[in-house]
Amino acid sequence: MFRIYCPYCGELREEEEFHPKGPAHLARPADPDNCTDEQWGDFLYFRDNPRGLHNELWVHALGCRKFFNVTRDTQTYLIKGSYRLGESPDQARTSGDQA
Amino acid sequence: MSELQTDTRVSIMNQMPEADVTARSALYFSQAATQPVFGPGQAQVFLWEDALRGQLVIRGDASNADFAKGVSSALDLALPGRLSSSASATMALLWIAPDEWLLLCDLEQAFAIETRLRDALTGHYAVINVSGGQTQIRLAGSAAASVLQKSMPYAVSDAHFPVGKVVTTALSKTQATVRRIDSTDWELTVRRSFADYAWRWLTDASREYGLHLGQPEHDET
Amino acid sequence: MRQTNRLADGGRIDRSKPLTFSFNGRQYTGYEGDSLSSALIANGVNVIGRSFKYGRPRGIVAAGADEPNAIVQLGATEATQVPNVRATQQPLFDGLVSQPTSGWPSLKFDLLGFSGQVFGRALPPGFYYKTFMFPQTAWKFYEKHIRKAAGLGRSPTEPDVDEYDHLNQHTDVLVVGAGPAGLSAALTAARSGAHVILADEQAEMGGSLLSSRSRINGAEASQWVADTLQELAGMDNVLLLPNATVNGYHDHNFLTIHERRTDHLGDRAPENQTRQRMHRVRADWVVLATGAHERPLVYANNDLPGCMLASAVSTYIRRYAVIPGHSLVAMTTNDAGYQAAFDWQDAGRKVVALVDTRQAPTGDCVEEARRRGIRLLTGHAVIEAKGSTRVSAARVAPLSEDGQHLTGPAEKLACDTIASSGGWSPAVHLSCHTGGRPVWNDDVIGFVPGETLQRQSIAGAIAGTFDLAGCLEQGTQQGAEAARQAGYEAKPAALPTVEEPATGNAMALFCIPHEQRISRAPKQFVDFQNDVTAAAIELATREGFESIEHVKRYTALGFGTDQGKLGNINGMAIAAKSMNKTIAETGTTIFRPNYTPVTFGAIAGRHCDALFDPERHTAMHDWHVRHGALFENVGQWKRPWYYPKPGETMQQSLDRECLATRNGVGILDASTLGKIDIQGKDAREFIGRVYTNAWAKLAVGKCRYGLMCGEDGMVFDDGVTSCLGENHFLMTTTTGGAAHVLEWLELYHQTEWPELEVYMNTVTDHWATMTIAGPDSRKLLAELTDDIDLDKDSFKFMDWRQGTVAGVPARVFRISFTGELSYEINVPANYGLHVWEALFEKGERYNLTPYGTETMHILRAEKGFIIAGQDTDGSMHPYDLGLDWAVKEDKPYSFIGKRGMKREDCLRQDRKQLVGLKTKDPSIVLPEGAQAVDDPKQPVPMTMLGHVTSSYYSANLGRSIAMGVIRGGHQRSGDTVYYPLSDGRVVEAEITSTLFLDPKGERQNV
């Protein structure tokens, strides 16, 4: 049971309020129609599975419904912090968002 | 029945029916089916439905000064910040998300208020009437916080959950927007279809403390 | 039988409160304050069960959570049966009924005991795998009998009558264990103002102090316990939880505490009280003060009743005032073992000898033993216990200095009890739950917790600190640290003064040598619950198992419900020795939750029966109930399935509902369909990107069917979306897909297209939706509205209108899922029942017939309309479904799914495609899921072409109809395929169009 910081609610909340949504920074290709099957297949199905820090997309499903990213260690399950979409992983934090 | 729309880009409706129409709140049947356990004298938990309130979801950008100003001028209520609420005698405005608020008001006033809001707001915003889609369960009494502890993962201590705070979280296996109205007085906004489940969960969880269905006595006098 | 082993005075029991209880059908008495095990000892009950593999008699060994043998079945009635209860941890109450769980079918003589004696040698380590795994089908038979024989108890066959629940806790500091370290930690942290939870598995807090001979502040240690608890109880920032086992330690300092609130009061919980409660605790800081478990020594026949832990002997005497025998031989590798002999002597019974494996022990205890005149044999060990169902003698022999060899002949000492102490194993269990690995410490002669990633510290015996003063000091330090970590200022408090004996060094010894080598000696037990012997562990290493984890699994060491609390370290020491390695090199297995077994009731809490899963109701639910509807679960919704009339079969009800709708008018509660309100200037653009079809030109007042696909091009939802205003749409989704679709839309809006100005909100619950369908639906609606022009040319198919229905403001959508003239009436849910009942009032003359989901399914199947999730399974794109018309490929934005459905594999002509199916025999309804083949006579496994997705009997058509997927099915219209069924029948069917009725769609355009 993780404790996850929602950078929109500005609080640490229990995991059951959140849904995990896969790897972060997985952008949809800008021009899907001109992707090869292989490129599209990579986008659809191929995922890194790093041992160590991993940036993940989560949504505060039972709270404010906002999506954000979480940097989590896949080995220890410790969470370094959360950051909003558009921010970079080095901004991961567990407090400090102003209301 | 059709009213003149102030904004033709969206479809808004006065949703008040004709006078002889019977309204049934979300818990109309559930309450009737629940057996009261204790009289108000001995009870430590009081549970009742604050039925048939007007409810409008307001969406907009809080950082847009015009939006905040528009909402507060239309409602005469400050636009509350994160996890908080503002209230007047007839209305309460609850923060739900950075771009979402829930207004609780008299059901009869909902359309007039929606119209006022739409008149006051410009740009990208939305107002949605959800009066029938959710209801308010009120939970009060000295053991109310214990019932909440059984029901939701969010901390209900005074330090974490002061009066006026609003938190949307899990309520057992459904979801609720929880507002602390007073030290032992809580308001739970739940979706209509889940209301019977929430009601049954809360009555079951309350039983060991002595449950009274209805408001505490001092409110009735 | 009177309590022959009850001491005349002393102990923490209340002799003024006698309690009666039963074990194995016999009545006994005990006192309030007893545990079930102390009460059994008081009554001289020696044999509690028989062992799992060899059927040997077993007695009480320990006094706490580490007890491997005294596992009982509790419960006076069938509904209150609890298996797997450790008698050592069950407080006695009046009327307690207990049964042995092992030793089936009887304690005195049992089949397994017999077979164990005969076939004992045929049950080597790994016998699970060697004996029971083949043939696979036989496992079910073995498993049943192994469970019975393994002492695992049985489940009740009636529902539990008691209540259980969960309580969420948030605390600054959680202290686990209320012994000297835990109590001082809790006290120090609490005095700082931090919120503290102190949990202890025992009924009474104090841990080892309750049976200690040491003194604190010049008084009995129990006085300090009482004073400390009184202070803690008076603080409102402290929650004391006795009878509460911290059973799991999860990520981010989330711990669960299994609190037994009424298990000490009676067979059933008092009315309105919760029997057990699972506390789900999020702690800012955790102090583990879980103590240590005494290690027994491994010697021949060490499982005979009467062989006990030295500390357990002391606990029974000092805390419960019962003495487990008359004459004692105590064996120890350390000073702590001496206390058992002193307590035994003080109780007035005979200490035959104190056997110390050390050659020249020194220290206060040794001096006291000599002073007391106890026969002290140093450099000796008990090598073997003698006796049949109870110890009758101990064979004692001199030992080499390293403890590995005997140096002289054995002497036989008559006694009925052998206490042993091999030192203390820190209770590291909780520290392992989040992945921490214990490390061996030669000074401690045990594993201590390794580094932790949690916000947690350890204090007392778990850290290898075994002296009382050290425990109190460490507890105080860690309590202060915990408070500081939680943001409080901790004031240092003076430590209490302690009087305790000075101790000498302990000896690292685990398995006592015998005259014969391990494989030939009488059985030397390591794990009592699973009958794992030293010889078995040695054999496992000889067979090539080198990893300690493999040795564990092969021998089943530590596999019992006691998780090897007693035997694991000894087993690892024996394995290490037989591989000529150190224990540090071989390492330890680690522990998982739960620390001790947890009842299913506590795990389930209130999430059972009607509260197991939310039931979602529509605004008309009560009407459906009153009118006899049977319900179908769709997601969490309760939807009317069909409305049987008295005497009707299901098919008769469905036929009636189907015919009434097609020939008159029917009504469906469609409120459960997901409804999403979409507002904003980019709403239309947004919808165009998430649906496969065109939305650019949909005018205000119009509705359109849309298909939603994933990026892989596969259909996952569908529904009708209506244009309410230029910037305003109402999207409908499937009932089960509503939440997923909204999250999907938010995902794309927030991550991919934040520049689009659009707000989405669920209005599913706000609108009550009722669908009236059938040729008379317009006439019926006309009776309830006077402000909507229902003329077929002004209110056309796929239009919506706003107006008033039965006095209620409504949006009416002329859409159809039946192919009939049909109106979907949406009104605010508070008035849903009013409008529904008004429709029935006016509908009487049209024979308005309510229909449920089953009739809805039949009516839509007659028209070939798909149900996403039934006719699709995540592998079908719109073309597979024959919905080419719902894909607009030349939209300017590459909508979700467009690229996916163009992958090479998606363009194959032989994909499974949705077709209609008509059985040759019109009365046969194909089972859904049946697989089609071209040649039913081909050998098994046959080449399968696809399966039936929907299949019904259609009263309107007077025959069965079905839809299904067939490889290349769109090119095979008119072909015959065969469905071999599991009952041997082969059903012949023709591939057809999915439009079984009204192919031109004339009925809905009237």
mmCIF file of C-alpha atoms in Angstrom, chain C residues 571-839:
data_model
loop_
_atom_site.group_PDB
_atom_site.id
_atom_site.type_symbol
_atom_site.label_atom_id
_atom_site.label_comp_id
_atom_site.label_asym_id
_atom_site.label_seq_id
_atom_site.Cartn_x
_atom_site.Cartn_y
_atom_site.Cartn_z
ATOM 1 C CA GLY C 571 17.483 -25.856 10.929
ATOM 2 C CA MET C 572 19.704 -23.317 9.255
ATOM 3 C CA ALA C 573 22.523 -24.053 11.674
ATOM 4 C CA ILE C 574 22.238 -27.777 10.934
ATOM 5 C CA ALA C 575 22.166 -27.127 7.185
ATOM 6 C CA ALA C 576 25.180 -24.833 7.432
ATOM 7 C CA LYS C 577 27.118 -27.341 9.475
ATOM 8 C CA SER C 578 26.429 -30.217 7.127
ATOM 9 C CA MET C 579 27.658 -28.079 4.228
ATOM 10 C CA ASN C 580 30.720 -26.969 6.235
ATOM 11 C CA LYS C 581 29.643 -23.373 6.044
ATOM 12 C CA THR C 582 28.915 -20.733 8.633
ATOM 13 C CA ILE C 583 25.355 -19.615 9.279
ATOM 14 C CA ALA C 584 26.339 -16.165 8.052
ATOM 15 C CA GLU C 585 27.350 -17.766 4.753
ATOM 16 C CA THR C 586 24.210 -19.836 4.234
ATOM 17 C CA GLY C 587 21.975 -17.008 5.459
ATOM 18 C CA THR C 588 18.348 -17.232 6.433
ATOM 19 C CA THR C 589 15.026 -17.540 4.784
ATOM 20 C CA ILE C 590 12.841 -14.504 5.287
ATOM 21 C CA PHE C 591 9.338 -14.089 6.508
ATOM 22 C CA ARG C 592 6.188 -12.874 4.847
ATOM 23 C CA PRO C 593 2.937 -11.683 6.338
ATOM 24 C CA ASN C 594 1.154 -12.863 8.376
ATOM 25 C CA TYR C 595 3.124 -13.093 11.604
ATOM 26 C CA THR C 596 0.479 -15.391 13.075
ATOM 27 C CA PRO C 597 -2.626 -16.687 11.291
ATOM 28 C CA VAL C 598 -5.421 -14.179 10.770
ATOM 29 C CA THR C 599 -9.103 -15.059 10.575
ATOM 30 C CA PHE C 600 -10.924 -14.549 7.309
ATOM 31 C CA GLY C 601 -13.422 -12.492 9.274
ATOM 32 C CA ALA C 602 -10.785 -9.920 10.152
ATOM 33 C CA ILE C 603 -9.567 -9.810 6.571
ATOM 34 C CA ALA C 604 -13.090 -9.355 5.209
ATOM 35 C CA GLY C 605 -14.241 -6.896 7.849
ATOM 36 C CA ARG C 606 -17.623 -5.450 6.912
ATOM 37 C CA HIS C 607 -17.044 -6.212 3.247
ATOM 38 C CA CYS C 608 -19.305 -9.230 3.254
ATOM 39 C CA ASP C 609 -22.877 -10.213 2.476
ATOM 40 C CA ALA C 610 -24.829 -7.237 1.148
ATOM 41 C CA LEU C 611 -21.809 -4.981 1.647
ATOM 42 C CA PHE C 612 -19.364 -7.216 -0.209
ATOM 43 C CA ASP C 613 -19.557 -5.078 -3.305
ATOM 44 C CA PRO C 614 -21.606 -1.946 -3.907
ATOM 45 C CA GLU C 615 -24.982 -2.516 -5.493
ATOM 46 C CA ARG C 616 -25.886 0.416 -7.676
ATOM 47 C CA HIS C 617 -29.563 1.223 -8.033
ATOM 48 C CA THR C 618 -31.477 3.365 -10.487
ATOM 49 C CA ALA C 619 -34.173 5.796 -9.443
ATOM 50 C CA MET C 620 -36.802 3.219 -10.453
ATOM 51 C CA HIS C 621 -35.226 0.310 -8.580
ATOM 52 C CA ASP C 622 -37.930 0.103 -5.962
ATOM 53 C CA TRP C 623 -40.586 -0.215 -8.684
ATOM 54 C CA HIS C 624 -38.715 -3.100 -10.288
ATOM 55 C CA VAL C 625 -38.509 -4.888 -6.959
ATOM 56 C CA ARG C 626 -42.210 -4.355 -6.298
ATOM 57 C CA HIS C 627 -43.071 -5.697 -9.749
ATOM 58 C CA GLY C 628 -41.208 -8.935 -9.350
ATOM 59 C CA ALA C 629 -38.229 -8.238 -11.564
ATOM 60 C CA LEU C 630 -35.349 -10.651 -11.422
ATOM 61 C CA PHE C 631 -32.080 -8.798 -11.524
ATOM 62 C CA GLU C 632 -28.891 -9.141 -13.472
ATOM 63 C CA ASN C 633 -25.581 -7.724 -12.289
ATOM 64 C CA VAL C 634 -24.109 -5.434 -14.925
ATOM 65 C CA GLY C 635 -20.929 -4.049 -13.477
ATOM 66 C CA GLN C 636 -22.088 -3.067 -10.016
ATOM 67 C CA TRP C 637 -25.558 -2.158 -11.229
ATOM 68 C CA LYS C 638 -28.629 -4.187 -10.451
ATOM 69 C CA ARG C 639 -30.567 -4.203 -13.717
ATOM 70 C CA PRO C 640 -33.959 -5.833 -14.204
ATOM 71 C CA TRP C 641 -33.256 -9.017 -16.149
ATOM 72 C CA TYR C 642 -36.864 -9.913 -16.883
ATOM 73 C CA TYR C 643 -40.233 -9.572 -15.182
ATOM 74 C CA PRO C 644 -41.756 -13.032 -14.803
ATOM 75 C CA LYS C 645 -45.489 -13.303 -14.313
ATOM 76 C CA PRO C 646 -46.776 -16.019 -12.013
ATOM 77 C CA GLY C 647 -46.335 -19.437 -13.584
ATOM 78 C CA GLU C 648 -44.173 -18.271 -16.450
ATOM 79 C CA THR C 649 -40.949 -19.924 -17.448
ATOM 80 C CA MET C 650 -38.101 -17.579 -18.265
ATOM 81 C CA GLN C 651 -38.531 -18.194 -21.985
ATOM 82 C CA GLN C 652 -42.268 -17.505 -21.715
ATOM 83 C CA SER C 653 -41.532 -14.187 -20.008
ATOM 84 C CA LEU C 654 -39.013 -13.248 -22.669
ATOM 85 C CA ASP C 655 -41.363 -14.215 -25.494
ATOM 86 C CA ARG C 656 -44.113 -12.107 -23.938
ATOM 87 C CA GLU C 657 -41.836 -9.105 -23.403
ATOM 88 C CA CYS C 658 -40.385 -9.346 -26.944
ATOM 89 C CA LEU C 659 -43.767 -9.663 -28.665
ATOM 90 C CA ALA C 660 -45.354 -6.898 -26.610
ATOM 91 C CA THR C 661 -42.571 -4.518 -27.558
ATOM 92 C CA ARG C 662 -42.560 -5.300 -31.265
ATOM 93 C CA ASN C 663 -46.364 -5.279 -31.485
ATOM 94 C CA GLY C 664 -47.283 -2.566 -28.971
ATOM 95 C CA VAL C 665 -44.964 -0.789 -26.641
ATOM 96 C CA GLY C 666 -42.375 -1.906 -24.089
ATOM 97 C CA ILE C 667 -40.357 0.044 -21.582
ATOM 98 C CA LEU C 668 -36.787 -0.425 -20.389
ATOM 99 C CA ASP C 669 -34.969 1.240 -17.506
ATOM 100 C CA ALA C 670 -31.878 2.443 -19.348
ATOM 101 C CA SER C 671 -30.614 4.714 -16.564
ATOM 102 C CA THR C 672 -27.450 2.682 -16.145
ATOM 103 C CA LEU C 673 -26.006 3.732 -19.490
ATOM 104 C CA GLY C 674 -23.002 5.941 -18.888
ATOM 105 C CA LYS C 675 -23.668 9.607 -19.634
ATOM 106 C CA ILE C 676 -20.925 12.190 -19.971
ATOM 107 C CA ASP C 677 -21.645 15.896 -20.290
ATOM 108 C CA ILE C 678 -19.059 17.532 -22.533
ATOM 109 C CA GLN C 679 -18.860 21.334 -22.708
ATOM 110 C CA GLY C 680 -16.370 23.679 -24.279
ATOM 111 C CA LYS C 681 -15.557 25.265 -27.594
ATOM 112 C CA ASP C 682 -13.407 22.285 -28.605
ATOM 113 C CA ALA C 683 -15.949 19.653 -27.572
ATOM 114 C CA ARG C 684 -16.731 18.696 -31.159
ATOM 115 C CA GLU C 685 -13.062 18.425 -32.108
ATOM 116 C CA PHE C 686 -12.408 16.302 -29.035
ATOM 117 C CA ILE C 687 -15.241 13.906 -29.807
ATOM 118 C CA GLY C 688 -14.000 13.586 -33.388
ATOM 119 C CA ARG C 689 -10.627 12.411 -32.098
ATOM 120 C CA VAL C 690 -11.926 9.744 -29.726
ATOM 121 C CA TYR C 691 -14.617 8.271 -31.955
ATOM 122 C CA THR C 692 -13.923 6.589 -35.262
ATOM 123 C CA ASN C 693 -16.682 8.305 -37.195
ATOM 124 C CA ALA C 694 -17.446 11.867 -38.344
ATOM 125 C CA TRP C 695 -18.741 14.571 -35.982
ATOM 126 C CA ALA C 696 -17.894 17.782 -37.819
ATOM 127 C CA LYS C 697 -21.369 18.287 -39.225
ATOM 128 C CA LEU C 698 -23.646 16.893 -36.531
ATOM 129 C CA ALA C 699 -26.189 19.663 -35.991
ATOM 130 C CA VAL C 700 -27.683 20.817 -32.713
ATOM 131 C CA GLY C 701 -30.688 18.615 -32.032
ATOM 132 C CA LYS C 702 -29.151 15.542 -33.673
ATOM 133 C CA CYS C 703 -27.767 12.276 -32.328
ATOM 134 C CA ARG C 704 -25.196 9.884 -33.754
ATOM 135 C CA TYR C 705 -23.862 6.443 -32.962
ATOM 136 C CA GLY C 706 -20.132 6.334 -32.257
ATOM 137 C CA LEU C 707 -17.486 3.638 -31.927
ATOM 138 C CA MET C 708 -14.589 4.015 -29.554
ATOM 139 C CA CYS C 709 -11.336 2.154 -30.158
ATOM 140 C CA GLY C 710 -8.018 1.854 -28.410
ATOM 141 C CA GLU C 711 -4.778 2.881 -30.105
ATOM 142 C CA ASP C 712 -4.590 -0.730 -31.277
ATOM 143 C CA GLY C 713 -7.705 -0.145 -33.371
ATOM 144 C CA MET C 714 -9.857 -2.531 -31.351
ATOM 145 C CA VAL C 715 -13.391 -1.553 -30.338
ATOM 146 C CA PHE C 716 -13.856 -1.143 -26.578
ATOM 147 C CA ASP C 717 -17.032 0.893 -26.234
ATOM 148 C CA ASP C 718 -19.857 2.408 -28.208
ATOM 149 C CA GLY C 719 -22.854 4.612 -27.705
ATOM 150 C CA VAL C 720 -24.943 7.486 -28.991
ATOM 151 C CA THR C 721 -23.687 11.023 -28.615
ATOM 152 C CA SER C 722 -26.038 13.982 -29.034
ATOM 153 C CA CYS C 723 -25.288 17.551 -29.937
ATOM 154 C CA LEU C 724 -27.010 19.623 -27.257
ATOM 155 C CA GLY C 725 -25.462 22.930 -28.303
ATOM 156 C CA GLU C 726 -22.690 24.070 -30.558
ATOM 157 C CA ASN C 727 -20.276 23.636 -27.620
ATOM 158 C CA HIS C 728 -22.231 21.022 -25.727
ATOM 159 C CA PHE C 729 -22.564 17.251 -26.200
ATOM 160 C CA LEU C 730 -24.019 14.388 -24.237
ATOM 161 C CA MET C 731 -22.096 11.151 -24.750
ATOM 162 C CA THR C 732 -23.516 7.806 -23.718
ATOM 163 C CA THR C 733 -21.424 4.743 -22.999
ATOM 164 C CA THR C 734 -22.090 1.136 -22.188
ATOM 165 C CA THR C 735 -23.256 0.459 -18.632
ATOM 166 C CA GLY C 736 -20.100 -1.345 -17.629
ATOM 167 C CA GLY C 737 -17.721 0.935 -19.497
ATOM 168 C CA ALA C 738 -18.818 4.312 -18.127
ATOM 169 C CA ALA C 739 -16.063 4.906 -15.568
ATOM 170 C CA HIS C 740 -13.376 3.582 -17.881
ATOM 171 C CA VAL C 741 -14.513 5.771 -20.775
ATOM 172 C CA LEU C 742 -14.518 8.930 -18.657
ATOM 173 C CA GLU C 743 -11.013 8.165 -17.379
ATOM 174 C CA TRP C 744 -9.940 7.430 -20.960
ATOM 175 C CA LEU C 745 -11.243 10.789 -22.144
ATOM 176 C CA GLU C 746 -9.531 12.583 -19.253
ATOM 177 C CA LEU C 747 -6.298 10.730 -19.983
ATOM 178 C CA TYR C 748 -6.222 12.031 -23.549
ATOM 179 C CA HIS C 749 -7.361 15.483 -22.604
ATOM 180 C CA GLN C 750 -4.835 15.887 -19.794
ATOM 181 C CA THR C 751 -1.839 14.168 -21.353
ATOM 182 C CA GLU C 752 -2.162 14.604 -25.124
ATOM 183 C CA TRP C 753 -4.484 17.475 -25.886
ATOM 184 C CA PRO C 754 -4.485 19.876 -22.907
ATOM 185 C CA GLU C 755 -4.881 22.742 -25.395
ATOM 186 C CA LEU C 756 -8.421 21.660 -26.232
ATOM 187 C CA GLU C 757 -10.951 23.685 -24.257
ATOM 188 C CA VAL C 758 -13.330 21.041 -22.986
ATOM 189 C CA TYR C 759 -14.779 19.972 -19.643
ATOM 190 C CA MET C 760 -16.171 16.480 -19.069
ATOM 191 C CA ASN C 761 -18.415 15.467 -16.212
ATOM 192 C CA THR C 762 -20.375 12.366 -15.432
ATOM 193 C CA VAL C 763 -24.141 12.852 -15.405
ATOM 194 C CA THR C 764 -24.948 9.138 -15.393
ATOM 195 C CA ASP C 765 -26.674 9.319 -12.035
ATOM 196 C CA HIS C 766 -28.345 12.663 -12.621
ATOM 197 C CA TRP C 767 -30.579 11.503 -15.440
ATOM 198 C CA ALA C 768 -33.091 8.731 -15.086
ATOM 199 C CA THR C 769 -33.487 7.203 -18.532
ATOM 200 C CA MET C 770 -36.465 5.218 -19.702
ATOM 201 C CA THR C 771 -36.743 3.793 -23.174
ATOM 202 C CA ILE C 772 -40.178 3.252 -24.648
ATOM 203 C CA ALA C 773 -40.024 1.130 -27.761
ATOM 204 C CA GLY C 774 -42.606 -0.240 -30.166
ATOM 205 C CA PRO C 775 -45.155 0.944 -32.703
ATOM 206 C CA ASP C 776 -47.335 2.496 -29.975
ATOM 207 C CA SER C 777 -44.539 4.440 -28.282
ATOM 208 C CA ARG C 778 -45.353 7.714 -30.048
ATOM 209 C CA LYS C 779 -49.021 7.515 -29.062
ATOM 210 C CA LEU C 780 -48.044 6.825 -25.472
ATOM 211 C CA LEU C 781 -45.558 9.676 -25.314
ATOM 212 C CA ALA C 782 -48.102 12.026 -26.844
ATOM 213 C CA GLU C 783 -50.346 11.463 -23.848
ATOM 214 C CA LEU C 784 -47.679 12.794 -21.500
ATOM 215 C CA THR C 785 -46.276 15.782 -23.322
ATOM 216 C CA ASP C 786 -47.840 18.791 -24.960
ATOM 217 C CA ASP C 787 -44.746 20.859 -25.694
ATOM 218 C CA ILE C 788 -42.837 18.421 -27.900
ATOM 219 C CA ASP C 789 -43.922 18.092 -31.506
ATOM 220 C CA LEU C 790 -43.857 14.349 -32.040
ATOM 221 C CA ASP C 791 -44.755 14.486 -35.720
ATOM 222 C CA LYS C 792 -42.582 11.993 -37.607
ATOM 223 C CA ASP C 793 -41.303 14.651 -39.958
ATOM 224 C CA SER C 794 -40.455 17.256 -37.348
ATOM 225 C CA PHE C 795 -39.055 14.872 -34.675
ATOM 226 C CA LYS C 796 -37.153 12.431 -36.829
ATOM 227 C CA PHE C 797 -35.203 9.311 -36.064
ATOM 228 C CA MET C 798 -31.838 10.346 -34.499
ATOM 229 C CA ASP C 799 -33.223 13.715 -33.313
ATOM 230 C CA TRP C 800 -33.581 14.864 -29.727
ATOM 231 C CA ARG C 801 -35.948 17.415 -28.257
ATOM 232 C CA GLN C 802 -36.308 19.239 -24.996
ATOM 233 C CA GLY C 803 -39.712 19.533 -23.358
ATOM 234 C CA THR C 804 -41.925 18.370 -20.556
ATOM 235 C CA VAL C 805 -42.938 14.771 -19.921
ATOM 236 C CA ALA C 806 -45.495 14.080 -17.188
ATOM 237 C CA GLY C 807 -44.850 17.532 -15.778
ATOM 238 C CA VAL C 808 -41.110 17.050 -15.632
ATOM 239 C CA PRO C 809 -38.522 18.841 -17.775
ATOM 240 C CA ALA C 810 -37.019 16.222 -20.061
ATOM 241 C CA ARG C 811 -34.730 15.566 -22.943
ATOM 242 C CA VAL C 812 -36.210 13.018 -25.309
ATOM 243 C CA PHE C 813 -33.943 11.195 -27.745
ATOM 244 C CA ARG C 814 -35.468 9.412 -30.713
ATOM 245 C CA ILE C 815 -32.910 6.652 -30.936
ATOM 246 C CA SER C 816 -33.393 2.927 -31.050
ATOM 247 C CA PHE C 817 -31.557 -0.153 -29.835
ATOM 248 C CA THR C 818 -34.460 -2.391 -30.860
ATOM 249 C CA GLY C 819 -35.076 -1.278 -34.408
ATOM 250 C CA GLU C 820 -38.538 -0.099 -33.337
ATOM 251 C CA LEU C 821 -39.941 3.383 -33.152
ATOM 252 C CA SER C 822 -38.393 4.325 -29.863
ATOM 253 C CA TYR C 823 -37.878 7.261 -27.502
ATOM 254 C CA GLU C 824 -35.346 7.562 -24.717
ATOM 255 C CA ILE C 825 -36.756 9.907 -22.090
ATOM 256 C CA ASN C 826 -34.211 11.537 -19.764
ATOM 257 C CA VAL C 827 -35.497 13.305 -16.650
ATOM 258 C CA PRO C 828 -33.701 14.404 -13.479
ATOM 259 C CA ALA C 829 -33.437 11.278 -11.313
ATOM 260 C CA ASN C 830 -35.415 12.775 -8.417
ATOM 261 C CA TYR C 831 -38.485 12.578 -10.688
ATOM 262 C CA GLY C 832 -37.612 9.355 -12.466
ATOM 263 C CA LEU C 833 -40.082 7.207 -10.602
ATOM 264 C CA HIS C 834 -42.828 9.817 -11.050
ATOM 265 C CA VAL C 835 -42.419 9.803 -14.828
ATOM 266 C CA TRP C 836 -42.058 5.999 -14.951
ATOM 267 C CA GLU C 837 -45.298 5.555 -13.046
ATOM 268 C CA ALA C 838 -47.034 8.186 -15.164
ATOM 269 C CA LEU C 839 -46.049 6.226 -18.262
#
